[in-house]
CSV table of C-alpha atoms in Angstrom, one decimal:
chain,number,residue,atom,x,y,z
O,107,MET,CA,0.8,-13.6,4.6
O,108,LEU,CA,0.9,-17.3,4.8
O,109,ILE,CA,0.3,-18.9,8.2
O,110,ALA,CA,0.7,-22.6,8.7
O,111,SER,CA,-2.3,-24.2,10.3
O,112,ARG,CA,-2.2,-27.2,12.6
O,113,GLY,CA,-2.9,-29.5,9.7
O,114,GLY,CA,0.1,-28.1,7.8
O,115,ARG,CA,-1.9,-26.2,5.2
O,116,PRO,CA,-1.2,-22.5,4.9
O,117,LEU,CA,-4.0,-20.0,5.5
O,118,THR,CA,-4.0,-16.6,3.8
O,119,THR,CA,-4.5,-13.6,6.1
O,120,VAL,CA,-6.0,-11.0,3.8
O,121,THR,CA,-5.7,-8.1,6.3
O,122,ASP,CA,-2.0,-8.4,6.7
O,123,GLY,CA,-0.4,-5.1,5.8
O,124,ALA,CA,2.3,-6.8,3.8
O,125,ALA,CA,-0.3,-8.4,1.6
O,126,TYR,CA,-1.9,-5.0,0.9
O,127,LEU,CA,1.5,-3.5,0.2
O,128,GLN,CA,2.1,-6.3,-2.3
O,129,LEU,CA,-1.3,-5.6,-3.9
O,130,LEU,CA,-0.4,-1.9,-4.2
O,131,ALA,CA,2.9,-2.7,-5.9
O,132,LEU,CA,1.4,-5.2,-8.3
O,133,SER,CA,-1.4,-2.8,-9.2
O,134,GLY,CA,1.3,-0.2,-10.0
O,135,VAL,CA,3.4,-2.5,-12.1
O,136,GLY,CA,0.3,-3.6,-14.1
O,137,THR,CA,-0.6,0.1,-14.6
O,138,VAL,CA,2.8,1.0,-15.9
O,139,LEU,CA,2.9,-1.9,-18.4
O,140,ILE,CA,-0.6,-1.2,-19.6
O,141,VAL,CA,0.0,2.5,-20.0
O,142,ARG,CA,3.3,2.0,-21.9
O,143,ALA,CA,1.7,-0.6,-24.2
O,144,PHE,CA,-1.4,1.6,-24.9
O,145,LEU,CA,0.7,4.7,-25.6
O,146,GLY,CA,3.0,2.8,-27.9
O,147,LEU,CA,0.0,1.4,-29.9
O,148,ALA,CA,-1.8,4.8,-30.0
O,149,GLY,CA,1.2,6.8,-31.1
O,150,TYR,CA,1.6,8.7,-27.8
O,151,PRO,CA,-1.4,11.0,-28.0
O,152,GLN,CA,-1.7,14.1,-25.9
O,153,VAL,CA,-4.9,15.0,-24.0
O,154,GLY,CA,-5.7,18.7,-23.8
O,155,GLY,CA,-5.5,20.3,-27.3
O,156,ALA,CA,-3.0,22.6,-28.8
O,157,SER,CA,-2.1,24.7,-25.7
O,158,LEU,CA,-2.7,22.2,-22.8
O,159,HIS,CA,-1.3,18.8,-22.0
O,160,ILE,CA,-3.1,16.9,-19.3
O,161,ALA,CA,-0.4,14.4,-18.3
O,162,HIS,CA,-1.4,11.1,-16.7
O,163,VAL,CA,0.6,12.0,-13.7
O,164,LEU,CA,-2.4,14.2,-12.7
O,165,TRP,CA,-4.7,11.3,-12.9
O,166,GLY,CA,-2.2,9.4,-10.8
O,167,GLY,CA,-2.3,12.0,-8.1
O,168,LEU,CA,-6.1,12.0,-8.1
O,169,LEU,CA,-6.2,8.3,-7.7
O,170,MET,CA,-3.7,8.3,-4.8
O,171,LEU,CA,-5.9,11.0,-3.2
O,172,ALA,CA,-8.9,8.7,-3.7
O,173,GLY,CA,-7.0,5.9,-2.0
O,174,LEU,CA,-6.2,8.1,1.0
O,175,LEU,CA,-9.8,9.1,1.3
O,176,CYS,CA,-10.8,5.4,1.4
O,177,ALA,CA,-8.3,4.7,4.1
O,178,LEU,CA,-9.4,7.8,6.2
O,179,LEU,CA,-13.2,7.5,5.7
O,180,LEU,CA,-14.0,3.8,5.3
O,181,ALA,CA,-13.3,0.7,7.3
O,182,GLY,CA,-13.1,-3.0,6.6
O,183,VAL,CA,-11.4,-5.4,4.2
O,184,GLY,CA,-13.0,-3.8,1.1
O,185,ALA,CA,-11.8,-0.4,2.0
O,186,ARG,CA,-8.2,-1.6,2.6
O,187,ALA,CA,-8.2,-3.4,-0.7
O,188,ALA,CA,-9.6,-0.4,-2.5
O,189,THR,CA,-6.9,1.8,-0.9
O,190,ALA,CA,-4.2,-0.6,-2.1
O,191,VAL,CA,-5.6,-0.8,-5.7
O,192,LEU,CA,-6.3,2.9,-6.1
O,193,GLY,CA,-3.0,3.9,-4.5
O,194,GLY,CA,-1.2,1.4,-6.7
O,195,VAL,CA,-2.8,2.5,-10.0
O,196,GLY,CA,-2.2,6.1,-9.0
O,197,LEU,CA,1.4,5.5,-8.1
O,198,GLY,CA,1.9,3.7,-11.5
O,199,LEU,CA,0.5,6.6,-13.4
O,200,PHE,CA,2.7,9.0,-11.3
O,201,VAL,CA,6.0,7.2,-11.5
O,202,ASP,CA,5.5,6.3,-15.2
O,203,GLU,CA,6.4,10.0,-16.0
O,204,VAL,CA,9.5,10.1,-13.8
O,205,GLY,CA,11.6,10.9,-16.9
O,206,LYS,CA,9.8,14.2,-17.2
O,207,PHE,CA,10.5,15.1,-13.6
O,208,ILE,CA,14.2,14.6,-13.6
O,209,THR,CA,15.3,15.9,-17.0
O,210,ARG,CA,15.5,19.5,-18.2
O,211,ARG,CA,13.8,18.7,-21.5
O,212,ASN,CA,10.9,16.8,-19.9
O,213,ASP,CA,12.0,13.6,-21.6
O,214,TYR,CA,9.4,10.9,-21.1
O,215,PHE,CA,11.7,8.5,-23.0
O,216,TYR,CA,14.8,9.1,-20.7
O,217,ARG,CA,16.5,5.7,-20.7
O,218,PRO,CA,17.2,5.3,-17.0
O,219,ALA,CA,13.5,6.0,-16.3
O,220,ALA,CA,12.6,2.4,-16.8
O,221,ALA,CA,15.3,1.4,-14.2
O,222,ILE,CA,14.0,4.0,-11.7
O,223,ILE,CA,10.4,2.7,-12.1
O,224,TYR,CA,11.6,-0.9,-11.6
O,225,LEU,CA,13.5,0.1,-8.5
O,226,VAL,CA,10.5,1.8,-6.9
O,227,PHE,CA,8.3,-1.3,-7.3
O,228,ALA,CA,11.1,-3.8,-6.4
O,229,ALA,CA,11.7,-1.9,-3.2
O,230,LEU,CA,8.0,-2.1,-2.3
O,231,LEU,CA,7.9,-5.8,-3.0
O,232,VAL,CA,11.0,-6.5,-1.0
O,233,SER,CA,9.6,-4.4,1.9
O,234,ALA,CA,6.4,-6.5,1.8
O,235,SER,CA,8.5,-9.7,1.8
O,236,GLN,CA,10.6,-8.6,4.8
O,237,LEU,CA,7.5,-7.4,6.7
O,238,ARG,CA,5.8,-10.7,6.1
O,239,ARG,CA,8.8,-12.7,7.3
O,240,ARG,CA,9.3,-10.7,10.4
O,241,ARG,CA,5.7,-10.6,11.5
O,242,ALA,CA,5.3,-14.4,10.9
O,243,VAL,CA,7.7,-15.2,13.8
O,244,GLU,CA,6.9,-12.4,16.4
O,245,ASP,CA,4.0,-13.0,18.7
O,246,ARG,CA,3.2,-9.4,19.1
O,247,HIS,CA,2.8,-9.0,15.4
O,248,ARG,CA,0.7,-12.1,15.2
O,249,LEU,CA,-1.6,-10.7,17.8
O,250,ALA,CA,-1.7,-7.3,16.0
O,251,THR,CA,-2.5,-9.0,12.7
O,252,ALA,CA,-5.3,-11.0,14.3
O,253,ALA,CA,-6.7,-7.8,15.8
O,254,GLN,CA,-6.7,-6.2,12.3
O,255,LEU,CA,-8.5,-9.2,10.9
O,256,ALA,CA,-11.1,-9.3,13.7
O,257,SER,CA,-11.7,-5.5,13.6
O,258,ALA,CA,-12.2,-5.5,9.8
O,259,GLY,CA,-14.5,-8.5,10.2
O,260,VAL,CA,-16.8,-6.5,12.4
O,261,THR,CA,-17.5,-4.2,9.5
O,262,SER,CA,-17.1,-6.6,6.5
O,263,GLY,CA,-17.7,-10.0,8.0
O,264,LEU,CA,-15.2,-12.9,7.9
O,265,THR,CA,-15.1,-15.9,5.6
O,266,SER,CA,-14.4,-19.3,7.1
O,267,ARG,CA,-10.8,-19.1,5.9
O,268,GLN,CA,-10.2,-15.7,7.4
O,269,ARG,CA,-11.7,-16.8,10.7
O,270,ARG,CA,-9.5,-19.9,10.8
O,271,ALA,CA,-6.4,-17.8,10.0
O,272,ALA,CA,-7.2,-15.4,12.9
O,273,GLU,CA,-7.7,-18.3,15.3
O,274,GLU,CA,-4.3,-19.7,14.3
O,275,LEU,CA,-2.7,-16.4,14.9
O,276,LEU,CA,-4.2,-16.4,18.4
O,277,ASP,CA,-3.0,-19.8,19.3
O,278,GLY,CA,-0.8,-19.6,22.4
O,279,GLN,CA,-1.6,-15.9,22.9
O,280,GLU,CA,-2.6,-15.1,26.5
O,281,GLY,CA,-3.6,-11.9,28.4
O,282,GLU,CA,-6.2,-9.3,28.2
O,283,ALA,CA,-5.4,-8.1,24.7
O,284,ALA,CA,-5.6,-11.6,23.3
O,285,GLU,CA,-9.0,-12.2,25.1
O,286,ALA,CA,-10.3,-8.9,23.7
O,287,VAL,CA,-9.3,-10.0,20.2
O,288,ARG,CA,-11.0,-13.3,20.7
O,289,GLY,CA,-14.2,-11.6,21.8
O,290,LEU,CA,-14.0,-9.3,18.8
O,291,LEU,CA,-13.5,-12.3,16.5
O,292,SER,CA,-16.5,-14.1,17.9
O,293,ALA,CA,-18.7,-10.9,17.3
O,294,ALA,CA,-17.7,-10.7,13.7
O,295,PRO,CA,-20.5,-11.9,11.4
O,296,HIS,CA,-19.9,-14.7,8.9
O,297,ARG,CA,-19.4,-13.6,5.3
O,298,ALA,CA,-20.0,-16.2,2.6
O,299,HIS,CA,-17.2,-16.7,0.2
O,300,SER,CA,-17.7,-17.6,-3.5
O,301,GLN,CA,-17.4,-21.4,-3.6
O,302,ARG,CA,-16.3,-21.3,-7.2
O,303,MET,CA,-13.5,-18.9,-6.4
O,304,GLN,CA,-12.5,-21.0,-3.4
O,305,ASP,CA,-12.5,-24.2,-5.5
O,306,LEU,CA,-10.3,-22.4,-8.1
O,307,PHE,CA,-7.9,-21.2,-5.5
O,308,ASP,CA,-7.7,-24.7,-3.9
O,309,ARG,CA,-7.1,-26.4,-7.2
O,310,THR,CA,-4.4,-23.9,-8.2
O,311,GLU,CA,-2.7,-24.3,-4.8
O,312,ALA,CA,-2.8,-28.1,-5.1
O,313,VAL,CA,-1.3,-28.1,-8.6
O,314,ALA,CA,1.4,-25.7,-7.4
O,315,ARG,CA,2.3,-27.9,-4.5
O,316,ARG,CA,2.3,-31.1,-6.6
O,317,LEU,CA,4.8,-29.3,-9.0
O,318,LEU,CA,7.0,-28.1,-6.2
O,319,ASP,CA,7.0,-31.4,-4.4
O,320,GLY,CA,7.6,-33.4,-7.6
O,321,ARG,CA,11.0,-35.0,-8.3
O,322,TRP,CA,11.7,-33.3,-11.5
O,323,PHE,CA,10.4,-29.7,-11.2
O,324,THR,CA,12.9,-28.2,-8.8
O,325,PRO,CA,15.9,-29.8,-10.5
O,326,ALA,CA,14.7,-28.7,-13.9
O,327,VAL,CA,14.1,-25.1,-12.8
O,328,LEU,CA,17.4,-24.9,-11.0
O,329,GLY,CA,19.2,-26.5,-13.9
O,330,LEU,CA,17.8,-24.0,-16.3
O,331,PHE,CA,18.7,-21.2,-13.9
O,332,ILE,CA,22.3,-22.3,-13.6
O,333,VAL,CA,22.8,-22.7,-17.3
O,334,SER,CA,21.1,-19.4,-18.1
O,335,ARG,CA,23.3,-17.6,-15.5
O,336,VAL,CA,26.4,-18.9,-17.1
O,337,VAL,CA,25.3,-17.9,-20.6
O,338,VAL,CA,24.1,-14.4,-19.5
O,339,ALA,CA,27.3,-13.7,-17.6
O,340,VAL,CA,29.4,-14.7,-20.5
O,341,VAL,CA,27.4,-12.5,-22.9
O,342,PHE,CA,27.6,-9.4,-20.6
O,343,VAL,CA,31.2,-9.9,-19.8
O,344,SER,CA,32.0,-10.3,-23.5
O,345,GLN,CA,30.1,-7.0,-24.3
O,346,ALA,CA,31.9,-5.2,-21.4
O,347,LEU,CA,35.3,-6.4,-22.7
O,348,SER,CA,34.4,-5.2,-26.2
O,349,LEU,CA,33.7,-1.8,-24.8
O,350,ALA,CA,36.9,-1.8,-22.9
O,351,THR,CA,38.9,-2.5,-26.0
O,352,GLY,CA,37.3,0.3,-27.9
O,353,HIS,CA,34.7,-1.6,-30.0
O,354,ASP,CA,31.3,-0.1,-30.5
O,355,LEU,CA,28.1,-2.0,-29.7
O,356,SER,CA,24.7,-1.7,-31.3
O,357,SER,CA,23.3,1.8,-31.4
O,358,GLY,CA,21.4,2.8,-28.3
O,359,ALA,CA,23.3,0.6,-26.0
O,360,GLU,CA,24.3,2.1,-22.6
O,361,PRO,CA,28.0,1.4,-21.9
O,362,GLY,CA,27.6,2.0,-18.2
O,363,ALA,CA,24.6,-0.3,-17.9
O,364,ILE,CA,26.4,-3.0,-19.8
O,365,THR,CA,29.5,-2.8,-17.6
O,366,GLY,CA,27.4,-2.7,-14.4
O,367,GLY,CA,25.4,-5.7,-15.7
O,368,ALA,CA,28.5,-7.6,-16.4
O,369,VAL,CA,29.8,-7.0,-12.8
O,370,SER,CA,26.5,-7.9,-11.1
O,371,ARG,CA,25.9,-11.0,-13.2
O,372,SER,CA,29.4,-12.2,-12.6
O,373,VAL,CA,28.8,-11.8,-8.8
O,374,ALA,CA,25.5,-13.7,-9.1
O,375,LEU,CA,27.3,-16.5,-11.0
O,376,ALA,CA,29.9,-16.7,-8.2
O,377,PHE,CA,27.0,-17.4,-5.8
O,378,VAL,CA,25.6,-20.0,-8.1
O,379,VAL,CA,29.0,-21.7,-8.2
O,380,ALA,CA,29.2,-21.6,-4.4
O,381,GLY,CA,25.8,-23.3,-4.3
O,382,LEU,CA,26.9,-26.0,-6.7
O,383,LEU,CA,30.0,-26.7,-4.5
O,384,ARG,CA,27.7,-27.2,-1.5
O,385,TRP,CA,25.1,-29.2,-3.3
O,386,ARG,CA,26.2,-32.7,-2.3
O,387,ALA,CA,27.1,-31.9,1.3
O,388,ASP,CA,24.2,-29.6,2.2
O,389,LYS,CA,21.3,-29.0,-0.2
O,390,ARG,CA,19.7,-26.5,2.1
O,391,ALA,CA,22.9,-24.3,2.1
O,392,ALA,CA,23.0,-24.7,-1.7
O,393,TYR,CA,19.5,-23.4,-2.0
O,394,GLY,CA,20.5,-20.4,0.2
O,395,TRP,CA,23.4,-19.6,-2.2
O,396,PHE,CA,21.1,-19.9,-5.2
O,397,ARG,CA,18.6,-17.6,-3.5
O,398,VAL,CA,21.2,-14.9,-3.0
O,399,ALA,CA,22.1,-15.2,-6.7
O,400,VAL,CA,18.6,-14.7,-7.9
O,401,LEU,CA,18.1,-11.8,-5.5
O,402,ILE,CA,21.2,-10.1,-7.0
O,403,GLU,CA,19.7,-10.6,-10.4
O,404,LEU,CA,16.3,-9.1,-9.3
O,405,LEU,CA,17.6,-6.2,-7.2
O,406,VAL,CA,20.8,-5.2,-9.0
O,407,SER,CA,21.2,-6.8,-12.5
O,408,GLN,CA,17.7,-5.9,-13.5
O,409,ILE,CA,18.3,-2.2,-12.8
O,410,PHE,CA,21.1,-2.2,-15.4
O,411,ASN,CA,19.0,-4.4,-17.7
O,412,PHE,CA,16.1,-1.9,-17.6
O,413,THR,CA,18.4,1.0,-18.2
O,414,ASP,CA,19.9,-0.7,-21.3
O,415,SER,CA,16.9,-2.6,-22.7
O,416,GLN,CA,14.1,-0.5,-21.4
O,417,PHE,CA,10.8,-2.3,-20.8
O,418,ALA,CA,11.9,-5.3,-22.9
O,419,ALA,CA,13.7,-6.3,-19.8
O,420,VAL,CA,10.3,-7.4,-18.3
O,421,GLY,CA,10.7,-10.6,-20.3
O,422,GLU,CA,13.5,-11.9,-17.9
O,423,LEU,CA,11.5,-11.3,-14.8
O,424,PRO,CA,8.9,-14.1,-14.8
O,425,PHE,CA,11.6,-16.9,-14.8
O,426,ASN,CA,13.7,-15.2,-12.0
O,427,LEU,CA,10.5,-14.8,-9.9
O,428,LEU,CA,9.7,-18.5,-10.5
O,429,VAL,CA,13.2,-19.5,-9.3
O,430,LEU,CA,12.8,-17.3,-6.2
O,431,ALA,CA,9.5,-18.9,-5.4
O,432,VAL,CA,10.9,-22.4,-5.8
O,433,LEU,CA,13.9,-21.6,-3.6
O,434,SER,CA,11.8,-19.9,-1.0
O,435,TYR,CA,9.4,-22.9,-0.8
O,436,ARG,CA,12.3,-25.3,-0.4
O,437,LEU,CA,13.9,-23.2,2.3
O,438,ARG,CA,10.7,-23.0,4.3
O,439,ARG,CA,10.4,-26.8,4.4
O,440,PRO,CA,11.6,-28.3,7.7
O,441,ALA,CA,13.6,-31.0,5.9
O,442,ILE,CA,15.1,-31.0,2.4
């Protein structure tokens, strides 16, 4: 969760539940990609011998149990982070075998499985984003987040950055509850933070801000996004028309996924066009239309894309996520 300080610089609240949910989802995504890559390179080996097969879904369940035990038995920042990582890795191992759960023939390579896996983690990341946005503006959630940070600090200690973030959350808060949190915050010991890591974070943040505030970066990213949406929509619509007229596509293609992708990408393109029409009159409104378009691509089009292309569809995600980050940054600014 990013909280703007009085100096205008965001502070990261590492005890925010949305941040841990995001960590869980990213741990799961990384696990699925690593497992799929390893199994592909190793020729899909089976563990257990001739009569047994110890599927990695079992290890996933054990790791999710380990995450639950961390949450139930331990306290502090480290315990919450461990819960998120263990739970995420366990979830990744579990959901990676979803094809076996929903098919009669226990088909690990069931084509829609990739889309189901993507949908699970996309839903988690969207939930984290919505939770972060709601809690950033509601005083009661700001107070609750500060209380979480302060209580974790009693066990784990607080870095200077965490303490400043909690103080910013408490700004303007009054009443017994707020005073109790301030007392808890003052009692939390100081925890030294790695200066090397802090310097790396600060430099990375500074570079990102220079890029985002530069004259050419946003127009270049959006220009490439607009052109790519036109090209992709034309390709998918052409493929869907070929199917409708009785032509066969390449072997292994999923007709339903291609048709669905053609529809969703055409809708996304319509929002891009709407944004272009508003560009001169109201750039902020245009950014909003573009953001809707990229969300359609991420939450709808990619489901069809994963169904058809399987995990090769991962290649399209980084650019769409970059576009979403650029648009979200622009829309958060008070003036555009």
